[in-house]
């Protein structure tokens, strides 16, 4: 499943379109503690969080997450918005709670996985 397809099928708002929205998303990952996320976000994950700051984007880059999905209507602060643009990080937003957003991502992945 690609970031582009998740955007298309989820209705998530695009806060910043990164440099490669054809990048694969393998699974969702939920975490709001940066030190835990730094060691556990799988590469190619859609990281669902409520942390919309520059440190979140640094961890997303470090862990090679495919994108960041901000839940609960959270937006990027100004420095994070600039960093997302300069680094080409895809950031999406939704009003859904974290678990519901991650569940929707998993559902879309499952529905579009060839058996």
Backbone as CSV, one residue per row, in Angstrom:
resi,resn,N_x,N_y,N_z,CA_x,CA_y,CA_z,C_x,C_y,C_z
1,UNK,0.849,-1.166,0.000,0.000,0.000,0.000,0.900,1.235,0.000
2,UNK,0.519,2.237,-0.758,1.327,3.449,-0.836,0.691,4.594,-0.045
3,UNK,1.490,5.588,0.249,0.980,6.787,0.905,-0.147,7.378,0.067
4,UNK,0.058,7.442,-1.235,-0.932,7.997,-2.157,-2.283,7.296,-2.021
5,UNK,-2.279,5.969,-1.939,-3.518,5.197,-1.809,-4.161,5.406,-0.436
6,UNK,-3.344,5.514,0.595,-3.887,5.779,1.938,-4.590,7.137,1.931
7,UNK,-3.981,8.128,1.327,-4.605,9.460,1.235,-5.940,9.356,0.507
8,UNK,-5.914,8.677,-0.622,-7.107,8.541,-1.462,-8.246,7.829,-0.739
9,UNK,-7.933,6.762,-0.021,-8.965,5.912,0.563,-9.359,6.304,1.998
10,UNK,-8.529,7.083,2.677,-8.794,7.404,4.084,-9.536,8.719,4.296
11,UNK,-9.323,9.648,3.387,-9.875,10.977,3.596,-9.034,11.830,4.531
12,UNK,-7.841,11.369,4.907,-6.958,12.165,5.747,-6.555,13.431,4.997
13,UNK,-6.427,14.515,5.713,-6.016,15.795,5.128,-4.500,15.796,4.939
14,UNK,-4.043,16.285,3.806,-2.611,16.385,3.543,-2.108,17.714,4.110
15,UNK,-1.273,17.640,5.118,-0.652,18.824,5.710,0.591,19.187,4.911
16,UNK,1.358,18.177,4.568,2.531,18.373,3.711,2.714,17.129,2.847
17,UNK,2.737,17.329,1.557,3.008,16.215,0.645,4.513,16.072,0.527
18,UNK,5.008,14.954,0.972,6.445,14.704,0.956,6.980,14.455,-0.439
19,UNK,8.248,14.139,-0.481,8.931,13.979,-1.761,8.547,12.712,-2.519
20,UNK,7.953,11.716,-1.831,7.619,10.469,-2.521,6.357,9.850,-1.942
21,UNK,5.199,10.239,-2.473,3.946,9.669,-1.960,3.638,8.301,-2.561
22,UNK,4.544,7.802,-3.399,4.402,6.431,-3.893,5.139,5.449,-2.982
23,UNK,5.713,5.961,-1.898,6.426,5.116,-0.937,5.454,4.135,-0.285
24,UNK,5.921,2.957,-0.011,5.117,1.897,0.587,4.873,2.146,2.072
25,UNK,3.651,1.821,2.503,3.318,1.771,3.927,3.079,0.303,4.252
26,UNK,3.856,-0.219,5.198,3.741,-1.632,5.561,2.752,-1.876,6.690
27,UNK,2.618,-0.890,7.609,1.733,-1.048,8.765,1.607,0.284,9.474
28,UNK,0.569,0.432,10.295,0.485,1.619,11.143,1.276,1.385,12.438
29,UNK,1.680,2.456,13.055,2.359,2.387,14.352,1.854,3.541,15.199
30,UNK,1.451,3.281,16.441,0.927,4.307,17.347,1.876,4.491,18.521
31,UNK,2.261,5.743,18.770,3.096,6.038,19.933,3.229,7.553,20.057
32,UNK,3.164,8.046,21.299,3.338,9.476,21.553,4.558,9.781,22.413
33,UNK,5.327,8.793,22.727,6.539,9.001,23.507,7.730,8.869,22.554
34,UNK,8.400,9.980,22.308,9.437,9.998,21.281,10.559,9.005,21.535
35,UNK,10.956,8.827,22.775,12.050,7.890,23.057,11.664,6.452,22.711
36,UNK,10.406,6.097,22.914,9.927,4.762,22.526,9.813,4.684,21.006
37,UNK,9.212,5.695,20.409,9.045,5.709,18.953,10.394,5.601,18.246
38,UNK,11.394,6.284,18.779,12.713,6.286,18.149,13.282,4.873,18.019
39,UNK,12.961,4.011,18.958,13.520,2.658,18.908,12.552,1.624,18.326
40,UNK,11.294,2.026,18.073,10.322,1.007,17.678,9.522,1.280,16.410
41,UNK,9.551,2.494,15.879,8.797,2.732,14.640,9.440,1.897,13.541
42,UNK,8.676,0.990,12.939,9.249,0.191,11.853,9.441,1.038,10.592
43,UNK,10.462,0.726,9.835,10.628,1.389,8.542,9.369,1.169,7.720
44,UNK,8.989,2.164,6.967,7.811,2.131,6.091,6.483,2.107,6.841
45,UNK,6.494,2.487,8.107,5.249,2.547,8.871,4.571,3.900,8.675
46,UNK,3.270,3.913,8.870,2.515,5.155,8.986,2.430,5.419,10.487
47,UNK,3.171,6.402,10.958,3.242,6.688,12.387,2.089,7.606,12.770
48,UNK,1.191,7.113,13.615,0.030,7.871,14.064,0.319,8.411,15.460
49,UNK,0.217,9.739,15.615,0.580,10.394,16.869,-0.207,11.679,17.044
50,UNK,-0.099,12.271,18.229,-0.676,13.594,18.467,0.429,14.622,18.693
51,UNK,1.651,14.252,18.403,2.776,15.154,18.611,3.135,15.844,17.300
52,UNK,2.770,17.106,17.186,2.982,17.842,15.943,4.127,18.823,16.019
53,UNK,5.284,18.347,16.483,6.417,19.265,16.601,7.619,18.770,15.805
54,UNK,8.648,19.574,15.810,9.840,19.303,15.008,10.535,18.008,15.434
55,UNK,10.465,17.665,16.720,11.099,16.433,17.189,10.425,15.193,16.608
56,UNK,9.134,15.263,16.410,8.404,14.156,15.787,8.939,13.905,14.381
57,UNK,9.174,14.983,13.655,9.681,14.835,12.290,11.105,14.290,12.277
58,UNK,11.901,14.664,13.259,13.262,14.123,13.360,13.220,12.614,13.587
59,UNK,12.323,12.173,14.464,12.193,10.735,14.734,11.655,10.013,13.504
60,UNK,10.702,10.616,12.807,10.160,10.004,11.587,11.261,9.796,10.552
61,UNK,12.139,10.770,10.423,13.254,10.663,9.473,14.236,9.584,9.931
62,UNK,14.577,9.611,11.195,15.533,8.648,11.755,15.055,7.213,11.583
63,UNK,13.772,6.986,11.796,13.224,5.631,11.747,12.774,5.210,10.347
64,UNK,12.834,6.136,9.404,12.407,5.878,8.029,10.921,5.541,7.934
65,UNK,10.117,6.202,8.776,8.660,6.068,8.659,8.234,6.616,7.302
66,UNK,7.222,6.006,6.712,6.738,6.469,5.412,6.050,7.822,5.526
67,UNK,5.304,8.009,6.616,4.590,9.263,6.821,4.210,9.391,8.287
68,UNK,3.798,10.588,8.647,3.273,10.863,9.978,1.805,11.218,9.807
69,UNK,0.958,10.614,10.627,-0.466,10.951,10.626,-0.773,11.562,11.991
70,UNK,-1.159,12.828,11.983,-1.521,13.521,13.214,-2.997,13.280,13.494
71,UNK,-3.289,12.674,14.636,-4.665,12.350,15.020,-5.244,13.453,15.905
72,UNK,-6.544,13.310,16.208,-7.232,14.208,17.133,-7.265,15.662,16.653
73,UNK,-7.099,15.884,15.348,-7.139,17.248,14.809,-5.887,18.063,15.074
74,UNK,-4.826,17.420,15.538,-3.567,18.116,15.833,-2.943,18.603,14.527
75,UNK,-2.323,19.763,14.579,-1.629,20.340,13.432,-0.144,20.488,13.758
76,UNK,0.668,20.654,12.743,2.088,20.929,12.955,2.253,22.363,13.445
77,UNK,3.192,22.559,14.371,3.518,23.933,14.723,4.366,24.515,13.588
78,UNK,4.611,25.822,13.617,5.289,26.505,12.499,6.676,25.933,12.189
79,UNK,7.557,25.727,13.197,8.864,25.151,12.874,8.753,23.750,12.254
80,UNK,7.799,22.970,12.730,7.618,21.617,12.189,7.106,21.678,10.755
81,UNK,6.226,22.613,10.469,5.714,22.776,9.097,6.873,23.074,8.132
82,UNK,7.754,23.964,8.542,8.916,24.295,7.709,9.838,23.098,7.538
83,UNK,10.037,22.332,8.600,10.911,21.153,8.524,10.303,20.087,7.624
84,UNK,9.006,19.876,7.720,8.340,18.891,6.859,8.549,19.260,5.394
85,UNK,8.419,20.540,5.081,8.624,20.993,3.700,10.066,20.802,3.270
86,UNK,11.007,21.254,4.099,12.422,21.194,3.705,12.956,19.764,3.623
87,UNK,12.410,18.858,4.437,12.873,17.472,4.451,12.045,16.550,3.552
88,UNK,10.941,17.060,3.013,10.098,16.242,2.142,9.361,15.136,2.878
89,UNK,8.897,15.421,4.104,8.202,14.429,4.919,6.697,14.566,4.709
90,UNK,6.043,13.465,4.395,4.590,13.492,4.236,3.940,13.491,5.614
91,UNK,3.071,14.484,5.822,2.339,14.602,7.080,0.859,14.722,6.742
92,UNK,0.069,13.856,7.359,-1.378,13.845,7.168,-2.046,14.181,8.492
93,UNK,-3.314,14.547,8.430,-4.049,14.893,9.647,-5.463,14.343,9.583
94,UNK,-5.994,14.009,10.760,-7.365,13.526,10.874,-7.931,13.940,12.225
95,UNK,-9.231,14.049,12.281,-9.918,14.313,13.552,-10.087,13.027,14.365
96,UNK,-9.850,11.883,13.753,-10.028,10.589,14.430,-9.069,10.454,15.608
97,UNK,-9.478,9.685,16.621,-8.525,9.304,17.674,-7.416,8.426,17.074
98,UNK,-6.328,8.329,17.776,-5.162,7.587,17.287,-5.515,6.160,16.884
99,UNK,-6.178,5.420,17.762,-6.478,4.016,17.473,-7.353,3.880,16.237
100,UNK,-8.370,4.727,16.103,-9.251,4.654,14.931,-8.498,4.966,13.644
101,UNK,-7.617,5.946,13.681,-6.825,6.287,12.491,-5.915,5.131,12.095
102,UNK,-5.250,4.549,13.083,-4.368,3.408,12.807,-5.167,2.211,12.305
103,UNK,-6.328,1.995,12.884,-7.188,0.887,12.444,-7.631,1.076,11.001
104,UNK,-7.945,2.306,10.624,-8.335,2.588,9.243,-7.172,2.312,8.290
105,UNK,-5.979,2.721,8.665,-4.801,2.441,7.828,-4.638,0.935,7.656
106,UNK,-4.739,0.181,8.754,-4.595,-1.280,8.666,-5.686,-1.888,7.792
107,UNK,-6.907,-1.401,7.940,-8.016,-1.905,7.126,-7.749,-1.669,5.638
108,UNK,-7.272,-0.491,5.296,-6.975,-0.178,3.896,-5.857,-1.080,3.382
109,UNK,-4.830,-1.288,4.196,-3.741,-2.185,3.804,-4.286,-3.600,3.587
110,UNK,-5.082,-4.095,4.534,-5.630,-5.456,4.430,-6.510,-5.626,3.209
111,UNK,-7.344,-4.632,2.931,-8.267,-4.721,1.787,-7.541,-4.682,0.448
112,UNK,-6.332,-4.172,0.445,-5.608,-3.999,-0.810,-4.374,-4.870,-0.928
113,UNK,-4.276,-5.857,-0.042,-3.170,-6.798,-0.098,-3.613,-8.009,-0.910
114,UNK,-2.825,-8.309,-1.901,-3.147,-9.484,-2.723,-2.778,-10.746,-1.956
115,UNK,-3.680,-11.686,-1.982,-3.431,-12.957,-1.276,-2.775,-13.949,-2.193
